[in-house]
Amino acid sequence: MRYRTVPKNGDKLSILGFGAMRLPLNEDQSINEAAAIAQMRKAIDAGVNYLDTAWPYHNGKSELVLGKALKEGYREKVKIADKLPVWMCDNRRDMESILDRQLEKLGVETIDYYLLHALEGESWDRIKALGVIPFLEDARAAGKVTNLGFSFHGTNEDFNRIVDAYGWTFCQIQYNFLDTQNQAGTAGLKYAASKDMAVIIMEPLRGGNLSRPEAPPRIQALWDTAEIRRTPVEWALRWVWNVPEVTVVLSGMNRNEHIEQNLAIAEQAEAGSLTDAELTLIDQVADKYRELMPVGCTGCQYCMPCPAGVNIPGCFEYYNSGKMFEEPQAMTQFRYAVFNGFVSGKQTQASLCVECGECLERCPQHIDIPERLKDVADYCETEGIGEIVKQFMAGDQSHSS
């Protein structure tokens, strides 16, 4: 296993991290605890030392299973990352109650890496006003958490101001060869690194879409031109690990073969190890994927801000991804609803469009944005999805604020 150093504390973290959001399931969709524990320990035994969970994962059960996996001496071998669900906090008492419950579920005295979960501009402003920074500092002083950070799902502008708002040790962002300009993007990654923050990567495979054994034919035709043949998952992971500013890449591994495959790739994944020709090929693949997208949005943000509050690039991103990768429509709708504020209350969905036309004058791709937003709304918005998302994000129903 290869390791990279956290600038502010010197921790040596494995470049492959274990994400506990997609653990193996039984037929009734409950976690297969025996398999999950065995898989986490298999990864730890192979050198993985960063395990990531969160309050809502598996309806509040992920933290419990991770805690069980860390018994019998495994706790001492790893760093645990967990997250404060900021959308569930209306006051400091909520923050304290949730953190104490997380420590109890994990069966530990300290969470090594503690994040504010899924921030964007509005949620950051709200939780900051509620006093989250003094809460975090007091929790650290009490030994309940050690390193402070945040995960992010907003715009680059908001990302930079959150980075600048506090002396964070680390952050977690979505990053892969398609998401170089979406959300924090490459610019945000490099900005965080310039502040000596460790950068943890989520969705390196775009929810598994970039690792499908059978890529779309026109994509596979490009991969087949490479001098060194690699699987789609190896191309995708090695592209992220090629970036020296990346500290850890999280993978939601729920099959033994996934663990073995990712471990093998990690052994070869040095920063700067891809050739110029290979990087050019990956750029060509990314361009071809974008060509296959139903809406030719590049995420440039020139259409923003929208007077009606629509997150135009974000709406197109989730619609494009769902269509391009032929993922289940319900999955697209769920991810779209989370991103567009059905939990936080600050909704930014496509159906808010009032067809004012301001975006049409600013779009360099000359997209008929109001018309395409109708397509997005028809596909991604369905009655009741907000409540489904809220129930999932609430996670452990035993908590009451």
Short mmCIF file of N, CA and C in Angstrom, two decimals, residues 115-116 118-122 124-125 149-166 168 170-175 181-195 197-202 301:
data_model
loop_
_atom_site.label_atom_id
_atom_site.label_comp_id
_atom_site.label_asym_id
_atom_site.label_seq_id
_atom_site.Cartn_x
_atom_site.Cartn_y
_atom_site.Cartn_z
N LEU A 115 -15.97 15.61 9.88
CA LEU A 115 -16.36 16.53 8.81
C LEU A 115 -17.74 17.13 9.03
N LEU A 116 -17.94 18.34 8.56
CA LEU A 116 -19.27 18.87 8.35
C LEU A 116 -19.74 18.28 7.02
N ALA A 118 -21.57 17.39 3.59
CA ALA A 118 -22.27 17.85 2.38
C ALA A 118 -22.55 19.34 2.38
N LEU A 119 -21.53 20.13 2.65
CA LEU A 119 -21.73 21.58 2.65
C LEU A 119 -21.90 22.12 1.24
N GLU A 120 -22.65 23.19 1.16
CA GLU A 120 -22.67 24.11 0.03
C GLU A 120 -22.85 25.49 0.66
N GLY A 121 -22.99 26.52 -0.13
CA GLY A 121 -22.97 27.87 0.42
C GLY A 121 -24.01 28.13 1.49
N GLU A 122 -25.26 27.80 1.20
CA GLU A 122 -26.35 28.09 2.13
C GLU A 122 -26.21 27.30 3.43
N TRP A 124 -23.54 26.06 4.75
CA TRP A 124 -22.39 26.56 5.51
C TRP A 124 -22.76 27.83 6.27
N ASP A 125 -23.41 28.76 5.60
CA ASP A 125 -23.78 30.00 6.26
C ASP A 125 -24.70 29.72 7.46
N GLY A 149 -12.69 19.02 9.33
CA GLY A 149 -12.79 19.25 7.90
C GLY A 149 -14.23 19.31 7.46
N PHE A 150 -14.46 19.22 6.16
CA PHE A 150 -15.82 19.27 5.62
C PHE A 150 -15.86 18.54 4.28
N SER A 151 -17.03 18.02 3.96
CA SER A 151 -17.26 17.50 2.61
C SER A 151 -18.14 18.50 1.88
N PHE A 152 -18.08 18.47 0.55
CA PHE A 152 -18.61 19.60 -0.22
C PHE A 152 -19.35 19.14 -1.47
N HIS A 153 -20.47 19.85 -1.76
CA HIS A 153 -21.25 19.55 -2.96
C HIS A 153 -21.81 20.81 -3.61
N GLY A 154 -21.11 21.92 -3.48
CA GLY A 154 -21.62 23.17 -4.02
C GLY A 154 -20.79 23.69 -5.18
N THR A 155 -20.74 25.03 -5.31
CA THR A 155 -20.01 25.66 -6.40
C THR A 155 -18.58 25.99 -5.95
N ASN A 156 -17.71 26.20 -6.93
CA ASN A 156 -16.31 26.48 -6.62
C ASN A 156 -16.16 27.75 -5.80
N GLU A 157 -16.95 28.75 -6.10
CA GLU A 157 -16.86 30.01 -5.36
C GLU A 157 -17.15 29.78 -3.88
N ASP A 158 -18.20 29.02 -3.58
CA ASP A 158 -18.53 28.73 -2.18
C ASP A 158 -17.46 27.86 -1.54
N PHE A 159 -16.89 26.95 -2.31
CA PHE A 159 -15.84 26.10 -1.78
C PHE A 159 -14.67 26.93 -1.27
N ASN A 160 -14.23 27.86 -2.09
CA ASN A 160 -13.07 28.67 -1.70
C ASN A 160 -13.33 29.49 -0.45
N ARG A 161 -14.53 30.03 -0.31
CA ARG A 161 -14.77 30.85 0.88
C ARG A 161 -14.91 29.99 2.14
N ILE A 162 -15.37 28.74 1.99
CA ILE A 162 -15.40 27.85 3.15
C ILE A 162 -13.97 27.46 3.54
N VAL A 163 -13.14 27.18 2.55
CA VAL A 163 -11.72 26.90 2.82
C VAL A 163 -11.10 28.05 3.60
N ASP A 164 -11.40 29.26 3.18
CA ASP A 164 -10.78 30.45 3.80
C ASP A 164 -11.37 30.78 5.17
N ALA A 165 -12.52 30.17 5.51
CA ALA A 165 -13.22 30.57 6.73
C ALA A 165 -12.61 29.99 8.01
N TYR A 166 -11.76 28.96 7.87
CA TYR A 166 -11.22 28.31 9.06
C TYR A 166 -9.95 27.55 8.70
N TRP A 168 -8.96 24.53 8.44
CA TRP A 168 -9.29 23.12 8.31
C TRP A 168 -8.05 22.27 8.08
N PHE A 170 -8.46 19.21 6.57
CA PHE A 170 -8.74 18.44 5.36
C PHE A 170 -10.11 18.78 4.82
N CYS A 171 -10.36 18.33 3.60
CA CYS A 171 -11.68 18.45 2.99
C CYS A 171 -11.93 17.21 2.14
N GLN A 172 -13.19 17.02 1.76
CA GLN A 172 -13.57 15.88 0.93
C GLN A 172 -14.39 16.40 -0.23
N ILE A 173 -13.97 16.08 -1.46
CA ILE A 173 -14.64 16.60 -2.64
C ILE A 173 -14.89 15.48 -3.65
N GLN A 174 -15.88 15.70 -4.50
CA GLN A 174 -16.12 14.79 -5.63
C GLN A 174 -15.12 15.13 -6.72
N TYR A 175 -14.43 14.11 -7.23
CA TYR A 175 -13.42 14.38 -8.26
C TYR A 175 -13.17 13.13 -9.07
N GLN A 181 -14.41 20.39 -13.58
CA GLN A 181 -14.92 21.75 -13.45
C GLN A 181 -16.20 21.82 -12.63
N ASN A 182 -16.81 20.69 -12.37
CA ASN A 182 -18.03 20.67 -11.55
C ASN A 182 -17.67 20.77 -10.08
N GLN A 183 -18.54 21.37 -9.30
CA GLN A 183 -18.38 21.51 -7.85
C GLN A 183 -17.02 22.15 -7.55
N ALA A 184 -16.23 21.57 -6.63
CA ALA A 184 -14.93 22.17 -6.32
C ALA A 184 -13.99 22.10 -7.53
N GLY A 185 -13.97 20.94 -8.20
CA GLY A 185 -13.18 20.78 -9.40
C GLY A 185 -11.67 20.86 -9.16
N THR A 186 -10.93 20.87 -10.27
CA THR A 186 -9.48 20.93 -10.18
C THR A 186 -9.02 22.21 -9.50
N ALA A 187 -9.66 23.31 -9.81
CA ALA A 187 -9.27 24.58 -9.20
C ALA A 187 -9.44 24.54 -7.69
N GLY A 188 -10.54 23.97 -7.22
CA GLY A 188 -10.77 23.88 -5.78
C GLY A 188 -9.78 22.93 -5.12
N LEU A 189 -9.51 21.81 -5.76
CA LEU A 189 -8.55 20.85 -5.22
C LEU A 189 -7.19 21.52 -5.00
N LYS A 190 -6.73 22.24 -6.03
CA LYS A 190 -5.43 22.89 -5.92
C LYS A 190 -5.46 24.03 -4.91
N TYR A 191 -6.60 24.71 -4.80
CA TYR A 191 -6.69 25.80 -3.82
C TYR A 191 -6.61 25.25 -2.40
N ALA A 192 -7.33 24.17 -2.13
CA ALA A 192 -7.27 23.56 -0.80
C ALA A 192 -5.85 23.09 -0.49
N ALA A 193 -5.22 22.46 -1.46
CA ALA A 193 -3.85 21.97 -1.25
C ALA A 193 -2.89 23.13 -0.99
N SER A 194 -3.14 24.28 -1.62
CA SER A 194 -2.27 25.44 -1.41
C SER A 194 -2.38 25.97 0.01
N LYS A 195 -3.46 25.59 0.71
CA LYS A 195 -3.65 25.97 2.11
C LYS A 195 -3.19 24.85 3.05
N MET A 197 -4.12 21.78 3.11
CA MET A 197 -5.19 20.86 3.49
C MET A 197 -5.00 19.53 2.77
N ALA A 198 -5.22 18.45 3.50
CA ALA A 198 -5.32 17.15 2.85
C ALA A 198 -6.62 17.12 2.05
N VAL A 199 -6.60 16.46 0.90
CA VAL A 199 -7.79 16.39 0.05
C VAL A 199 -8.20 14.93 -0.11
N ILE A 200 -9.39 14.62 0.39
CA ILE A 200 -9.98 13.28 0.30
C ILE A 200 -10.94 13.28 -0.88
N ILE A 201 -10.85 12.27 -1.72
CA ILE A 201 -11.67 12.22 -2.94
C ILE A 201 -12.79 11.22 -2.79
N MET A 202 -14.02 11.68 -3.08
CA MET A 202 -15.17 10.78 -3.17
C MET A 202 -15.63 10.72 -4.62
N GLN A 301 -20.54 27.82 -15.53
CA GLN A 301 -21.19 28.70 -14.55
C GLN A 301 -21.54 30.09 -15.12
#
